[in-house]
Tab-separated table of C-alpha atoms and ligand atoms in Angstrom:
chain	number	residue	atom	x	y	z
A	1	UNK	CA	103.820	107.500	101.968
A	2	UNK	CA	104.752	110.859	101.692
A	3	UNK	CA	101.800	113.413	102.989
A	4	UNK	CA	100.319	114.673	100.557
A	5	UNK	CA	99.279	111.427	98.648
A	6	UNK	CA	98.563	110.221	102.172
A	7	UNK	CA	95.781	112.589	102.343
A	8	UNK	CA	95.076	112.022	98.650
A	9	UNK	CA	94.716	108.706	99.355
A	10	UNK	CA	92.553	109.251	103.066
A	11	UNK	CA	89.928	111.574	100.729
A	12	UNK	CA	89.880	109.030	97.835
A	13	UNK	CA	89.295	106.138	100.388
A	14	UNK	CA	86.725	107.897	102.617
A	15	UNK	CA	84.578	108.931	99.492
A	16	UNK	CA	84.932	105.817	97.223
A	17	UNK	CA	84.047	103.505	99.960
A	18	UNK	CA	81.022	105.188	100.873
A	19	UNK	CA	79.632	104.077	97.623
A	20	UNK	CA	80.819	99.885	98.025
A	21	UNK	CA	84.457	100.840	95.977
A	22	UNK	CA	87.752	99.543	97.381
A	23	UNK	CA	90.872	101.040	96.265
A	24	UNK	CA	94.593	100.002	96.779
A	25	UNK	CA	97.424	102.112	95.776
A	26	UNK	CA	100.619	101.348	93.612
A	27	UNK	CA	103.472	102.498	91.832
A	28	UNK	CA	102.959	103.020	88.047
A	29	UNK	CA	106.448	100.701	88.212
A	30	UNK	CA	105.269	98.070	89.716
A	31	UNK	CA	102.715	97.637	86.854
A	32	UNK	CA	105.116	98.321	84.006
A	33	UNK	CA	107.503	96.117	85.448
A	34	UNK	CA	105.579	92.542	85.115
A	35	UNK	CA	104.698	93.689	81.459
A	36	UNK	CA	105.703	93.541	77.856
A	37	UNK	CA	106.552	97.134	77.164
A	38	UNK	CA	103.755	97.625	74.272
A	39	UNK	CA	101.373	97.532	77.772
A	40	UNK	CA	103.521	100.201	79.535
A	41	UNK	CA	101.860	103.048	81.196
A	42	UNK	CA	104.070	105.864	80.020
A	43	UNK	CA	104.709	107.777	83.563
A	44	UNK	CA	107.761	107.327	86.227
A	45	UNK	CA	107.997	104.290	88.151
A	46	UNK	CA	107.360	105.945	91.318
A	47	UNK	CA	104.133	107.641	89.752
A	48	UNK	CA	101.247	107.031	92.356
A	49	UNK	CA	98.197	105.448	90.916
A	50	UNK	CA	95.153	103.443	93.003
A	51	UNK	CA	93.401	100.221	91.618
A	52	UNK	CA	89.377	100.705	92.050
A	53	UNK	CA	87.084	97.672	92.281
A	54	UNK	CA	83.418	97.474	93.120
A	55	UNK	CA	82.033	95.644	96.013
A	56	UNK	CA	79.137	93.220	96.097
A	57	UNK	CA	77.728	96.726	98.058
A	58	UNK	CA	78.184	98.870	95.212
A	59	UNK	CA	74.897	98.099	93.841
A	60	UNK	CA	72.658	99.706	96.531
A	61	UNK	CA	75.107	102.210	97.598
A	62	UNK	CA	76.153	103.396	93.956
A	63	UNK	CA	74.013	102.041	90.731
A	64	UNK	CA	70.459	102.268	92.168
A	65	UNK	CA	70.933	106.058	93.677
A	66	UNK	CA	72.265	106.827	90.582
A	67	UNK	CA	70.166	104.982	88.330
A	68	UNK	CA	67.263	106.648	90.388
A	69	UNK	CA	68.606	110.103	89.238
A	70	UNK	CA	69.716	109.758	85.741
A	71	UNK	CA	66.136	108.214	85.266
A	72	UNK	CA	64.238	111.993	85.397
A	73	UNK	CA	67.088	112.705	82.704
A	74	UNK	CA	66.735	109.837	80.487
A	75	UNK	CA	70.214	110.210	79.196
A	76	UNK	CA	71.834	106.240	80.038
A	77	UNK	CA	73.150	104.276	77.848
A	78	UNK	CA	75.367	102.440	79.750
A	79	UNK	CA	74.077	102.723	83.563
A	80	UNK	CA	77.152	100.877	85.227
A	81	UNK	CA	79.815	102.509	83.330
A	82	UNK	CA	78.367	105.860	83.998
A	83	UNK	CA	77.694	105.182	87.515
A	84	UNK	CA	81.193	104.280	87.482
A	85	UNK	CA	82.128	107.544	85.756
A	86	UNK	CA	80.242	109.630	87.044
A	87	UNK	CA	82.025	109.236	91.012
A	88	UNK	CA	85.718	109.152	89.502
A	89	UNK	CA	84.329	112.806	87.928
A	90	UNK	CA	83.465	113.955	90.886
A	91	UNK	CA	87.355	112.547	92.251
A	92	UNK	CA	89.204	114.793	89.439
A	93	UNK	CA	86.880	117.627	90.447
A	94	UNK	CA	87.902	117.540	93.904
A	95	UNK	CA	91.319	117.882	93.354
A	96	UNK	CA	91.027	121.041	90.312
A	97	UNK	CA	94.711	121.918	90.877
A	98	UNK	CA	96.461	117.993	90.268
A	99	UNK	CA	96.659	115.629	87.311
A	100	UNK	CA	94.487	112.734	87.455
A	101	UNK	CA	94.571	110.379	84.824
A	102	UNK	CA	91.293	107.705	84.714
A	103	UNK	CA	91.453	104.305	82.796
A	104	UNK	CA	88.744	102.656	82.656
A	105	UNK	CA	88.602	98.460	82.319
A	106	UNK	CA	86.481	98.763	78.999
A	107	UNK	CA	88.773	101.648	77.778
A	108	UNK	CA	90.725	99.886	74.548
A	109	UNK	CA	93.828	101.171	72.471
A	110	UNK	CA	93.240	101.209	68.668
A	111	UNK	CA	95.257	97.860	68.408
A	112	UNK	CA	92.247	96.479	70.099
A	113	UNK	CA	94.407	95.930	73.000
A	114	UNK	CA	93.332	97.194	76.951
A	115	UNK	CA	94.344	100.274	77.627
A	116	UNK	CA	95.363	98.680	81.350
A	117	UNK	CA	95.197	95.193	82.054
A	118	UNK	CA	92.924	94.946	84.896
A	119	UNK	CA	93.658	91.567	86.774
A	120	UNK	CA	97.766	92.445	86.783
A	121	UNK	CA	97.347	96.106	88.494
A	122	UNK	CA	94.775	94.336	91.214
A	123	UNK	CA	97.892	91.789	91.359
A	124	UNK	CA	100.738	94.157	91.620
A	125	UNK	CA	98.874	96.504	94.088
A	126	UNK	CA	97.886	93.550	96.067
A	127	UNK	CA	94.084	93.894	95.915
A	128	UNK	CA	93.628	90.556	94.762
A	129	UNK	CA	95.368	87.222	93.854
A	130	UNK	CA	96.040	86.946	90.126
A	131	UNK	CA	95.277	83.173	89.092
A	132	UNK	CA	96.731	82.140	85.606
A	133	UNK	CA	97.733	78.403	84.316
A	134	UNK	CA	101.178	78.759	85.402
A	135	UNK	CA	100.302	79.258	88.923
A	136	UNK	CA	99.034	75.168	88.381
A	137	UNK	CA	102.017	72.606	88.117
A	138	UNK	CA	100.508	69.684	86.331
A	139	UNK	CA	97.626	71.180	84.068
A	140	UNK	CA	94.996	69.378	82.062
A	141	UNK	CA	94.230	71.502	79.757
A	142	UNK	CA	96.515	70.820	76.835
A	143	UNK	CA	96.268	73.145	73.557
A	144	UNK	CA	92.844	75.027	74.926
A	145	UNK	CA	93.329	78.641	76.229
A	146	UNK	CA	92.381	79.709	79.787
A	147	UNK	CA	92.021	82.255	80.978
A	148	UNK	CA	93.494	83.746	84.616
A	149	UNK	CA	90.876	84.793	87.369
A	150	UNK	CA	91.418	87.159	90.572
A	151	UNK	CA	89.777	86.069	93.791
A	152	UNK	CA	89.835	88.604	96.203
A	153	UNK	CA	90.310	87.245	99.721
A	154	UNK	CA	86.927	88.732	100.926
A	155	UNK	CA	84.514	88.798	98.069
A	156	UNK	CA	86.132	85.544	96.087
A	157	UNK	CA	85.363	86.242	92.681
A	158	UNK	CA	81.951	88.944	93.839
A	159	UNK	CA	83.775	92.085	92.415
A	160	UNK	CA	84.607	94.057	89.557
A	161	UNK	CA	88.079	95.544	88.684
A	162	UNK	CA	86.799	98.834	87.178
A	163	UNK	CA	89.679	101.824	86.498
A	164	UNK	CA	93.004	102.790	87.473
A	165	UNK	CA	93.604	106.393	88.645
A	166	UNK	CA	97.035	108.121	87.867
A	167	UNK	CA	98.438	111.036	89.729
A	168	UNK	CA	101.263	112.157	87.465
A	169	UNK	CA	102.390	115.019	89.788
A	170	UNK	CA	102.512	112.743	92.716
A	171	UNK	CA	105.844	110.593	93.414
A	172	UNK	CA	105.603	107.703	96.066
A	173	UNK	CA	108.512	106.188	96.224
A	174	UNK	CA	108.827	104.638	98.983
A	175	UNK	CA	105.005	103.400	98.893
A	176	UNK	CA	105.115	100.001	100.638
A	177	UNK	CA	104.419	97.020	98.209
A	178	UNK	CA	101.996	93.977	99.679
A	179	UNK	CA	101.840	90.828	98.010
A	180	UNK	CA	98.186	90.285	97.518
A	181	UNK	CA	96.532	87.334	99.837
A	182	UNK	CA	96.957	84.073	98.724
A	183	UNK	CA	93.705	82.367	98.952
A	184	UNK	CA	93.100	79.392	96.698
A	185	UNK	CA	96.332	77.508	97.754
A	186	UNK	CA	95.930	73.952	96.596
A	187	UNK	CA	96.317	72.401	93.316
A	188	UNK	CA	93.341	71.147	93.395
A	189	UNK	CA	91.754	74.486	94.136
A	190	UNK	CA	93.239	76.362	91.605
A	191	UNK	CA	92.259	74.089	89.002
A	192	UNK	CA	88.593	74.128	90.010
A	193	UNK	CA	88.796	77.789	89.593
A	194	UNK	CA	90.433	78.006	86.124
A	195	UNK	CA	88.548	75.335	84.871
A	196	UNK	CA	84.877	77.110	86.620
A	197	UNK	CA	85.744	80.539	85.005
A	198	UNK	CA	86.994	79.512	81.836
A	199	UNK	CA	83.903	76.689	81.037
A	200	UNK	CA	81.478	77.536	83.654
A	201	UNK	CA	81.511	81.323	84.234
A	202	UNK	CA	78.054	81.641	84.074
A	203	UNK	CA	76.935	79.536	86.542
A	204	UNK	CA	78.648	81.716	89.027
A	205	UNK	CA	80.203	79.011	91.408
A	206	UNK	CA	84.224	80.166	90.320
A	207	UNK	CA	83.099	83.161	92.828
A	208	UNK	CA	82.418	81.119	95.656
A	209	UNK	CA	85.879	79.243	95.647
A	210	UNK	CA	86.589	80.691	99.331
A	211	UNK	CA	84.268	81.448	101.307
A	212	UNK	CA	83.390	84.849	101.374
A	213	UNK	CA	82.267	87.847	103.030
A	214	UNK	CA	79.508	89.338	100.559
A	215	UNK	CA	78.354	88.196	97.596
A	216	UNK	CA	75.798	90.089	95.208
A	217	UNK	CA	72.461	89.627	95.972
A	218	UNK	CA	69.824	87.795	93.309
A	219	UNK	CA	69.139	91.571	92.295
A	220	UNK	CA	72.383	91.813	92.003
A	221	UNK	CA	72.637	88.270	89.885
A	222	UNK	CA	69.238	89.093	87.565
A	223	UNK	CA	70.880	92.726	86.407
A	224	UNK	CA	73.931	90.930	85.726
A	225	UNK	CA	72.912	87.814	84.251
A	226	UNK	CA	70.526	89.837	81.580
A	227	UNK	CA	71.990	90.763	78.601
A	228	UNK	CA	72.620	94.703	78.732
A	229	UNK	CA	70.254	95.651	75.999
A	230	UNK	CA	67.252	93.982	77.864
A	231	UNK	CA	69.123	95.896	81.395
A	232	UNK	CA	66.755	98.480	80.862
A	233	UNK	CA	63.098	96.719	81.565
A	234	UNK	CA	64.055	95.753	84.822
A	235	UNK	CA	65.512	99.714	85.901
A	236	UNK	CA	62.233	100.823	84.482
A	237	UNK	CA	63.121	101.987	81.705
A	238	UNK	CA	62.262	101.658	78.022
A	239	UNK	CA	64.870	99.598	75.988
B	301	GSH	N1	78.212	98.762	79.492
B	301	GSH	C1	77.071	98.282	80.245
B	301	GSH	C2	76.696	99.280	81.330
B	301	GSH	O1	77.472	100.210	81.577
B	301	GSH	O2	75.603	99.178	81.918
B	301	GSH	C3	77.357	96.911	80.852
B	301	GSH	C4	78.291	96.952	82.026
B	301	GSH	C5	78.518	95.528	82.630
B	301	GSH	O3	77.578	94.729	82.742
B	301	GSH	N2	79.739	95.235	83.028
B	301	GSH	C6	80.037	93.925	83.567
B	301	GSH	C7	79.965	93.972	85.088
B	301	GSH	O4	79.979	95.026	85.686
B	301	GSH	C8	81.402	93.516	83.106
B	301	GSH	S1	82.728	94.258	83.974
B	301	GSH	N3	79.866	92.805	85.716
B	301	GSH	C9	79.907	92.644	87.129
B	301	GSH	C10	80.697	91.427	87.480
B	301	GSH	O5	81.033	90.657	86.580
B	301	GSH	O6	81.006	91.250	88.651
């Protein structure tokens, strides 16, 4: 990587991660490449942009110092997506003099469509193992639709794919690609997950397929499992 993306990349990583985010960088190309072109993100293949998932650690180290703030201001609506927004505002501020370009994973075009699709850029920049029904040989699902999964090969399934940062000025060309770890290498496996996520999802167990480092903690679970309108009891706040 050329130098200054490297120490793009070295700020990013040093202040994302203090707050439980992980990022992994790719080439816009790589992206636009596994893709129908009505999904195309309209930059140069070479075009630098990072993945950015949350860690089972983002909770304490992001949403609840933030949540603690905003709640003197009263002004959330949405706590996690703001959390979310509020650090990648603080990313374009740091760097006032180059282009950065934030999708978010709830951000849709006016087809409907995602503006990104989350689970191929974690893929394609190697962050985490894309699981769809062709990845199983003999499948036994017939006419239903399932849906694909990433497991990540430290959290499993305990982490949250949420934007995709662009740097249109910045050119990485020779940016090394990894293939993401595969970590749910049997058959057997794989089918467990698909068939978990896609009829079981809320039980959590398709995020426990490997065994893994960190997993949210019942806090954690209770926000999550709570339907978002009802969120706000439980931050201490009025609904
Ligand atoms: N828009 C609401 C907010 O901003 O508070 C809800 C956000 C939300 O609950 N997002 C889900 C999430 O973060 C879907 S991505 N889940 C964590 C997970 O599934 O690991």
């Amino acid at each position: 990587m050329e130098l200054h993306a490297a120490l793009v990349e070295r700020w990013l990583r040093d202040y994302l991660c203090a707050f439980g985010f992980e990022l992994h960088p790719l080439q816009v190309g790589w992206y636009n490449t596994v893709l129908q072109p009505s999904f195309h993100l309209a930059y140069p293949d070479s075009t630098l942009a990072f993945v950015v998932l949350s860690t089972p650690s983002m909770f304490d180290k992001a949403f609840k110092p933030f949540v603690s703030k905003q709640l003197l201001l009263k002004r959330i609506r949405d706590p996690v997506d703001q959390c979310i927004s509020h650090h990648l505002s603080l990313v374009k501020e740091h760097f006032p003099d180059e282009k950065v370009h934030i999708i978010y994973d709830y951000e849709m075009l006016p087809n409907r469509k995602p503006k990104f699709l989350a689970q191929t850029a974690a893929h394609v920049s190697g962050a985490a193992y894309y699981y769809q029904r062709k990845d199983v040989k003999c499948d036994p699902w017939g006419e239903k639709k399932i849906y694909g999964v990433c497991i990540h090969p430290q959290y499993g399934g305990w982490f949250a794919i949420r934007a995709i940062l662009i740097f249109p000025e910045i050119q990485v060309p020779f940016l090394e690609q990894y293939a993401p770890i595969d970590c749910v290498t049997t058959e057997e496996k794989r089918i467990q997950l698909l068939e978990k996520f896609n009829f079981h999802w809320q039980d959590w167990s398709y995020r426990d397929i490997i065994e893994v480092k960190e997993r949210y903690s019942e806090e954690q679970k209770t926000y999550f499992a709570t339907p978002p309108a009802e969120r706000f009891k439980l931050l201490g706040l009025q609904g």
